[in-house]
PDB file of C-alpha atoms in Angstrom:
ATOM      1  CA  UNK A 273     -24.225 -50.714 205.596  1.00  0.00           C
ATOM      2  CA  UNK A 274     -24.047 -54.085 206.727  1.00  0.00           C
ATOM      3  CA  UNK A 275     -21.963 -55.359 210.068  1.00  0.00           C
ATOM      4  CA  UNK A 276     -19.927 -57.854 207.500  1.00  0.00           C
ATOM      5  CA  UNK A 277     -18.932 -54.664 205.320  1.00  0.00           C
ATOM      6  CA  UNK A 278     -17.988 -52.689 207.725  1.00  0.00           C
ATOM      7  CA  UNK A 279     -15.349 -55.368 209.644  1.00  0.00           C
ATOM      8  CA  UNK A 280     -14.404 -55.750 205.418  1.00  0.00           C
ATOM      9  CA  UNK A 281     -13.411 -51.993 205.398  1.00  0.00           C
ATOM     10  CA  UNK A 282     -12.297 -51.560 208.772  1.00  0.00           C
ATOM     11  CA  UNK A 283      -9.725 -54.994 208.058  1.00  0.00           C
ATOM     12  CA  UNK A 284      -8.508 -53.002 204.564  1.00  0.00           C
ATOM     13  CA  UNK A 285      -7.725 -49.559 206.474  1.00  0.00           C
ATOM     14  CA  UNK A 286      -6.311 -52.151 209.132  1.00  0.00           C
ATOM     15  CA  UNK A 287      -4.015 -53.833 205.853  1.00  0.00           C
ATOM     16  CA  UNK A 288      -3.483 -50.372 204.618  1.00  0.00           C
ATOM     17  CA  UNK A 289      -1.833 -49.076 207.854  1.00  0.00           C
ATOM     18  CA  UNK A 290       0.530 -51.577 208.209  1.00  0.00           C
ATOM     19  CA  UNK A 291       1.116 -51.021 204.288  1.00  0.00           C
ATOM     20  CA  UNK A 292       0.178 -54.845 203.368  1.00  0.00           C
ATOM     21  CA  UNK A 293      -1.445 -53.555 199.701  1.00  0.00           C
ATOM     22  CA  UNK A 294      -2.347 -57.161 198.756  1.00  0.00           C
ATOM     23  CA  UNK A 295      -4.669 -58.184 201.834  1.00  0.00           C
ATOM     24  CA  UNK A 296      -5.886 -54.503 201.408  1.00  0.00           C
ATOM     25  CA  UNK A 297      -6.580 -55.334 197.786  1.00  0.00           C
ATOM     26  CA  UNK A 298      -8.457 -58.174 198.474  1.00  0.00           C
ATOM     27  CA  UNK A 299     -10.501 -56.979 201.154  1.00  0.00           C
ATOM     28  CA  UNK A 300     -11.420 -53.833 199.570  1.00  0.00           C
ATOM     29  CA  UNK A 301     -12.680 -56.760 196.446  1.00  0.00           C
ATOM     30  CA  UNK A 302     -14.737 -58.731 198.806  1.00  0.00           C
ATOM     31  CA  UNK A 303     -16.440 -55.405 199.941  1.00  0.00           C
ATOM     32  CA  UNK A 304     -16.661 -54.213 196.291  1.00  0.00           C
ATOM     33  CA  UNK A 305     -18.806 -57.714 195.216  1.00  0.00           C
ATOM     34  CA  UNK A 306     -20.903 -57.274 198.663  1.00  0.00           C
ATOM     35  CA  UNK A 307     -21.683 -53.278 197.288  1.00  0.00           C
ATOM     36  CA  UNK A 308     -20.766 -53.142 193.196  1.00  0.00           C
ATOM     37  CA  UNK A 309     -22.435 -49.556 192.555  1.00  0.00           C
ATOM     38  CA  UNK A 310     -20.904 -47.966 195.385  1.00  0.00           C
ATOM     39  CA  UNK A 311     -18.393 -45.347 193.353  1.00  0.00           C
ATOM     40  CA  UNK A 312     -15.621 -44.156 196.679  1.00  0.00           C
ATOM     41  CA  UNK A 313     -15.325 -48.353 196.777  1.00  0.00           C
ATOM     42  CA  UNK A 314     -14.987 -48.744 192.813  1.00  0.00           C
ATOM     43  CA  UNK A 315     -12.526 -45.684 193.245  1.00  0.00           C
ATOM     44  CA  UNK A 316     -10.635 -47.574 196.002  1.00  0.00           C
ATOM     45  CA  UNK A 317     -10.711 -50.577 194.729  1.00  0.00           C
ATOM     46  CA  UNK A 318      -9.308 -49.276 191.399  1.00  0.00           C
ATOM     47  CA  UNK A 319      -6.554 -46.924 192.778  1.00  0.00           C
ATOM     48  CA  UNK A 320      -5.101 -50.142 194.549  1.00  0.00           C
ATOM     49  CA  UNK A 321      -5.167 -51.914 191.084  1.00  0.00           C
ATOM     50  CA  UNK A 322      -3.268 -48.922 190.163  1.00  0.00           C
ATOM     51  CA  UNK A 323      -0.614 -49.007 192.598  1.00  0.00           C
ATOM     52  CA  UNK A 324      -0.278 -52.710 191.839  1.00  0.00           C
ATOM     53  CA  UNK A 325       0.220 -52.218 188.253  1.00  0.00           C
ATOM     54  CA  UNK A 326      -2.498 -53.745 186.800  1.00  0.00           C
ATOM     55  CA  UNK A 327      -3.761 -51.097 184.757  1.00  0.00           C
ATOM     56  CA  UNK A 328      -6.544 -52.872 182.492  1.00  0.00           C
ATOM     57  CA  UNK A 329      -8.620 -54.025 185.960  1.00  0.00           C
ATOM     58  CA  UNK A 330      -7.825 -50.381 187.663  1.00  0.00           C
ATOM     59  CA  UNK A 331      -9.134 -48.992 184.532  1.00  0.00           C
ATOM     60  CA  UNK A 332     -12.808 -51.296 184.563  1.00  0.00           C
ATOM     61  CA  UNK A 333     -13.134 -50.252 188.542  1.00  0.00           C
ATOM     62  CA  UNK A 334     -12.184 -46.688 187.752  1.00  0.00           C
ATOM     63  CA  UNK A 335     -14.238 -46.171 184.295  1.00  0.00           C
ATOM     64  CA  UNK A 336     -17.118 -47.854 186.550  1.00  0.00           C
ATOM     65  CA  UNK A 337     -17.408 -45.155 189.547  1.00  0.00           C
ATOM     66  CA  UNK A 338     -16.740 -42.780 187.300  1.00  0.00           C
ATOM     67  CA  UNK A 339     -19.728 -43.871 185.779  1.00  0.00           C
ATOM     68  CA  UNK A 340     -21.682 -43.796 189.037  1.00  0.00           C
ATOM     69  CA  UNK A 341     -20.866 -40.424 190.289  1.00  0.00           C
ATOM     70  CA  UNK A 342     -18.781 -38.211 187.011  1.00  0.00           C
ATOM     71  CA  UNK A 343     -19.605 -35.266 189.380  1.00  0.00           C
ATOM     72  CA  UNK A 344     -16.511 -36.362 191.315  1.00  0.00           C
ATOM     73  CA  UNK A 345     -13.406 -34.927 190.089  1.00  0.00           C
ATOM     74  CA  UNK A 346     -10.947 -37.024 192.255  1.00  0.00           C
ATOM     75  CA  UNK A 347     -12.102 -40.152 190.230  1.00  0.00           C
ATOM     76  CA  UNK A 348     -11.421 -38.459 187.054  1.00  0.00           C
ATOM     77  CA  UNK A 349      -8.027 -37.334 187.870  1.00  0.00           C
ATOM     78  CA  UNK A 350      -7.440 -41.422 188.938  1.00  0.00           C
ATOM     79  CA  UNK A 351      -8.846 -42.780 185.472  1.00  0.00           C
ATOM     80  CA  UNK A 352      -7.123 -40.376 183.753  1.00  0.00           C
ATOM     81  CA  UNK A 353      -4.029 -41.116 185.356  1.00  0.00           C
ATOM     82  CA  UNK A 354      -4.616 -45.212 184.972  1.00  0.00           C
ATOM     83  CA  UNK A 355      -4.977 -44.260 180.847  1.00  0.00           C
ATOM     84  CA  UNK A 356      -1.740 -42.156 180.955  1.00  0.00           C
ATOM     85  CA  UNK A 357      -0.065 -45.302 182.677  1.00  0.00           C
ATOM     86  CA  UNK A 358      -1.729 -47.505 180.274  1.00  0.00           C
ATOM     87  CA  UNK A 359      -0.348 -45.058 177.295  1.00  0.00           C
ATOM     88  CA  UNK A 360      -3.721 -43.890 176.655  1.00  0.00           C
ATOM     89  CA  UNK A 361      -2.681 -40.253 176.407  1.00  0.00           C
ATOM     90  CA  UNK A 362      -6.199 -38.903 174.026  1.00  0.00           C
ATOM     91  CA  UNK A 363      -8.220 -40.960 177.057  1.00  0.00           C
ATOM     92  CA  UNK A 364      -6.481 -39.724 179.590  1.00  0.00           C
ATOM     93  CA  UNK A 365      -6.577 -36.241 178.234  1.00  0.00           C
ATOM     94  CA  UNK A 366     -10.948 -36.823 177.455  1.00  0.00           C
ATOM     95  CA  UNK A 367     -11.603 -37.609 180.941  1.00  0.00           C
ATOM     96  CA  UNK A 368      -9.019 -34.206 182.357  1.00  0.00           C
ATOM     97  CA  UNK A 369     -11.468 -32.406 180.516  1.00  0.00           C
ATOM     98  CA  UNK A 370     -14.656 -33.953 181.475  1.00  0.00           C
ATOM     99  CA  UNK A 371     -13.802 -33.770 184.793  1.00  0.00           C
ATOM    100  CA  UNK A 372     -12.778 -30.051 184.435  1.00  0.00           C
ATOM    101  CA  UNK A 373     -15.949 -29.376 183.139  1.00  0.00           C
ATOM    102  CA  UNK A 374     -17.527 -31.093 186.335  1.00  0.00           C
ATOM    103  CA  UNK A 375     -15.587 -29.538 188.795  1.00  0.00           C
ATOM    104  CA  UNK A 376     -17.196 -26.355 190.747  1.00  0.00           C
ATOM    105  CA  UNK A 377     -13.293 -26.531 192.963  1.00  0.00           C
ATOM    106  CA  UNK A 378     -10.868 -23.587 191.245  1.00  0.00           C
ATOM    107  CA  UNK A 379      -8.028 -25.447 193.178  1.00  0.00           C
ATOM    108  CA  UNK A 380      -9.276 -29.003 191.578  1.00  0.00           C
ATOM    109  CA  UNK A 381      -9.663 -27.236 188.115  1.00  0.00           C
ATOM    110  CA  UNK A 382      -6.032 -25.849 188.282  1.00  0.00           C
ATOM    111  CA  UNK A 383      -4.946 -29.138 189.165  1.00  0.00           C
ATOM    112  CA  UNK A 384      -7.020 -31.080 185.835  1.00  0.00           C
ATOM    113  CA  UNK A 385      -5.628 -28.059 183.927  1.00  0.00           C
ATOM    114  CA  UNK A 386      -1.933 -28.774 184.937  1.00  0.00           C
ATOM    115  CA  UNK A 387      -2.527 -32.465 184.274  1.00  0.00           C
ATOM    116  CA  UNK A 388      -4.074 -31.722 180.716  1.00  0.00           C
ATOM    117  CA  UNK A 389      -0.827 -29.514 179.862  1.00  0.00           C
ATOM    118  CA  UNK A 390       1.684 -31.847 181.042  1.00  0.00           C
ATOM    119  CA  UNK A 391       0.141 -34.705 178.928  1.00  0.00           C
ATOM    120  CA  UNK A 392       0.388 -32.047 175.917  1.00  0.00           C
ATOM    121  CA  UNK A 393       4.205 -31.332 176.559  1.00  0.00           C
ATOM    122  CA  UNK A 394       3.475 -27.922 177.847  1.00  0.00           C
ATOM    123  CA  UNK A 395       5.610 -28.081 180.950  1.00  0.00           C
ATOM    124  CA  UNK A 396       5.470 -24.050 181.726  1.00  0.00           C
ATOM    125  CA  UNK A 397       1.707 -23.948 181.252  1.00  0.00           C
ATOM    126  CA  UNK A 398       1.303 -27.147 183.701  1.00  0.00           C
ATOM    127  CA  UNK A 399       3.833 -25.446 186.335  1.00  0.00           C
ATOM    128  CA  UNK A 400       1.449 -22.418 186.112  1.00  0.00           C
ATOM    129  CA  UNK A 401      -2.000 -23.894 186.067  1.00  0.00           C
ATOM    130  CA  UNK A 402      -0.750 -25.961 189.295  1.00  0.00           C
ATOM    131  CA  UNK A 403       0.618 -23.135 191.150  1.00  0.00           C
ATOM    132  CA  UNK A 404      -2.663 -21.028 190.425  1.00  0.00           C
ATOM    133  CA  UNK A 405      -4.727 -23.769 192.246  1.00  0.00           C
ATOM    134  CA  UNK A 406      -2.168 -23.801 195.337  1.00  0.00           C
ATOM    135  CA  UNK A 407      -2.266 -20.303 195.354  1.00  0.00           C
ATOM    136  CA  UNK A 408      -5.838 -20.581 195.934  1.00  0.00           C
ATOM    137  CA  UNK A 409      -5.727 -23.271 198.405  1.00  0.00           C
ATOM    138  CA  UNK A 410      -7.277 -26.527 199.033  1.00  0.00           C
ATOM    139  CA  UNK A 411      -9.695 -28.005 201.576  1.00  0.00           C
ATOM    140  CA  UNK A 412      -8.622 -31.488 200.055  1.00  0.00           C
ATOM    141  CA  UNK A 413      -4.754 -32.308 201.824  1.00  0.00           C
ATOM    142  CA  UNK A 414      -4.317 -35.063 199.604  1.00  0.00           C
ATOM    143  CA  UNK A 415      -4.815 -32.767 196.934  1.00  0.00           C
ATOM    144  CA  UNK A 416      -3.369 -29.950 197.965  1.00  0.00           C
ATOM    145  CA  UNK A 417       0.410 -32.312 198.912  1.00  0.00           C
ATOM    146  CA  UNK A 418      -0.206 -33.916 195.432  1.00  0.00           C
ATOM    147  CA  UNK A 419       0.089 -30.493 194.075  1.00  0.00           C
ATOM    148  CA  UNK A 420       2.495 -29.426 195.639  1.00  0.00           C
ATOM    149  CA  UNK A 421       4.947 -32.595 194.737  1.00  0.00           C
ATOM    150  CA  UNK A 422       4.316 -32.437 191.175  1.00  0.00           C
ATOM    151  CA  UNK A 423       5.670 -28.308 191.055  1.00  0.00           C
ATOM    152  CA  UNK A 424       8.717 -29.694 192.921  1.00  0.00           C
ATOM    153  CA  UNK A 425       8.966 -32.642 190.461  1.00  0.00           C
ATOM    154  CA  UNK A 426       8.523 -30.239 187.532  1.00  0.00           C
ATOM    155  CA  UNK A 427      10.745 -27.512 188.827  1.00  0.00           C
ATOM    156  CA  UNK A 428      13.502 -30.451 189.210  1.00  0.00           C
ATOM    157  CA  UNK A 429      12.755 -31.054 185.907  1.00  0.00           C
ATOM    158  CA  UNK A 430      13.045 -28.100 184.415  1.00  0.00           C
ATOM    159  CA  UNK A 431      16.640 -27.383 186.133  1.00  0.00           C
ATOM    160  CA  UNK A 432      17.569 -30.780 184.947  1.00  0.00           C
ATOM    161  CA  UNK A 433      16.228 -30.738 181.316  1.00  0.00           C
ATOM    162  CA  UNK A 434      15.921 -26.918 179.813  1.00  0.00           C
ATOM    163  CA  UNK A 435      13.648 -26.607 177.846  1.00  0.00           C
ATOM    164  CA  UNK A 436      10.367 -27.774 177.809  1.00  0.00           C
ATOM    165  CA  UNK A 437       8.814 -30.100 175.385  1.00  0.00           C
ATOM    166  CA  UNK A 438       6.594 -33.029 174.805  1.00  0.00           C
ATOM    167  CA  UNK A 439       8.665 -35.970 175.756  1.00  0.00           C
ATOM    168  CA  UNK A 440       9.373 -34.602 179.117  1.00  0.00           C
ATOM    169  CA  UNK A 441       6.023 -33.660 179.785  1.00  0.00           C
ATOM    170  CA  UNK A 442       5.597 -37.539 178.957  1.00  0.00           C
ATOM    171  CA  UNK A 443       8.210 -38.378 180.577  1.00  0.00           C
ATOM    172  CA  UNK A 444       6.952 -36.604 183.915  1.00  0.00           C
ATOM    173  CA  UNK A 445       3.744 -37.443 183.778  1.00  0.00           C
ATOM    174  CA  UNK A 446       4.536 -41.243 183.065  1.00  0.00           C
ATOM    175  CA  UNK A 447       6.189 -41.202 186.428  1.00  0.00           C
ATOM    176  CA  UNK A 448       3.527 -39.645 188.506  1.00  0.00           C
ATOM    177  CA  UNK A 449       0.892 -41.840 187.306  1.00  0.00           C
ATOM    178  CA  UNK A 450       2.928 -45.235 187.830  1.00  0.00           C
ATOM    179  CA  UNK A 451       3.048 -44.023 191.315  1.00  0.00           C
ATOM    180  CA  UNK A 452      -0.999 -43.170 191.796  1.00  0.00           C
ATOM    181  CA  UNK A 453      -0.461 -39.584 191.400  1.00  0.00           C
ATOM    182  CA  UNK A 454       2.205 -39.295 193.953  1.00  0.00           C
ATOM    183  CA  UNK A 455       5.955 -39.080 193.476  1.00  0.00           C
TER     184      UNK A 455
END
């Protein structure tokens, strides 16, 4: 890695920290056009695209390192959540699956597996396949507090709403993606 890219990353964590997402943005762009087939860039790169709304790029940057390395189940989880947000529920739910298939992590399964049900309505099924991959436990943190937020935000749910069904599934799901898979 050259000197240049590394003071390019190190200047995005820097923009990062101090939560300035649109000098992080760019800086993670320069170091994307200095290395274009590097997939965790492409992944960054589109996750902050994400976060900013604009769906369409996030979705290019994301579809592209998914591309590079499909073995990596973190990137599918992003593009499928960037399709949800988009209101491309039958991508979204394509690339959940595909990246189940990938995925040798139980905890990472659970997790596609409680993504797949919520964006079929299946709001039990999703509380259960999420639980089942905390239960297991996770070496990933970001993961593992991702998973955790989305049983609280589907037990509030649940208490709030009844019964499950589709549209709060949707409804659910919607929210969690428009926020980069956090609540």
């Amino acid at each position: 890695m050259s000197q240049a890219l590394v003071t390019i990353l190190v200047d995005a964590l820097c923009a990062l920290t101090v939560r300035d997402a649109a000098a992080s943005q760019e800086l993670v762009h320069n170091a994307v056009q200095e290395l274009p087939t590097h997939a965790g860039l492409r992944f960054l790169y589109g996750s902050l695209l994400m976060d900013a709304g604009n769906n369409e790029q996030a979705i290019e940057n994301l579809r592209h390192a998914y591309a590079l390395d499909p073995a990596n189940p973190l990137i599918g989880i992003q593009l499928g959540l960037s399709y949800f947000d988009a209101g491309k529920i039958q991508e979204a739910l394509q690339i959940w699956q595909a990246a189940d298939q990938e995925s040798a992590s139980t905890d990472v399964r659970a997790y596609l597996s409680g993504l797949v049900a919520l964006a079929k309505g299946d709001i039990q099924d999703a509380k259960l396949q999420i639980e089942s991959g905390l239960s297991i436990g996770s070496a990933n943190q970001a993961l593992a507090v991702n998973m955790r937020t989305l049983c609280a935000k589907i037990d509030h749910m649940l208490q709030a709403d009844g019964p499950d069904d589709a549209d709060t599934g949707h409804i659910l799901l919607g929210q969690y993606s428009r926020n980069g898979g956090e609540m």
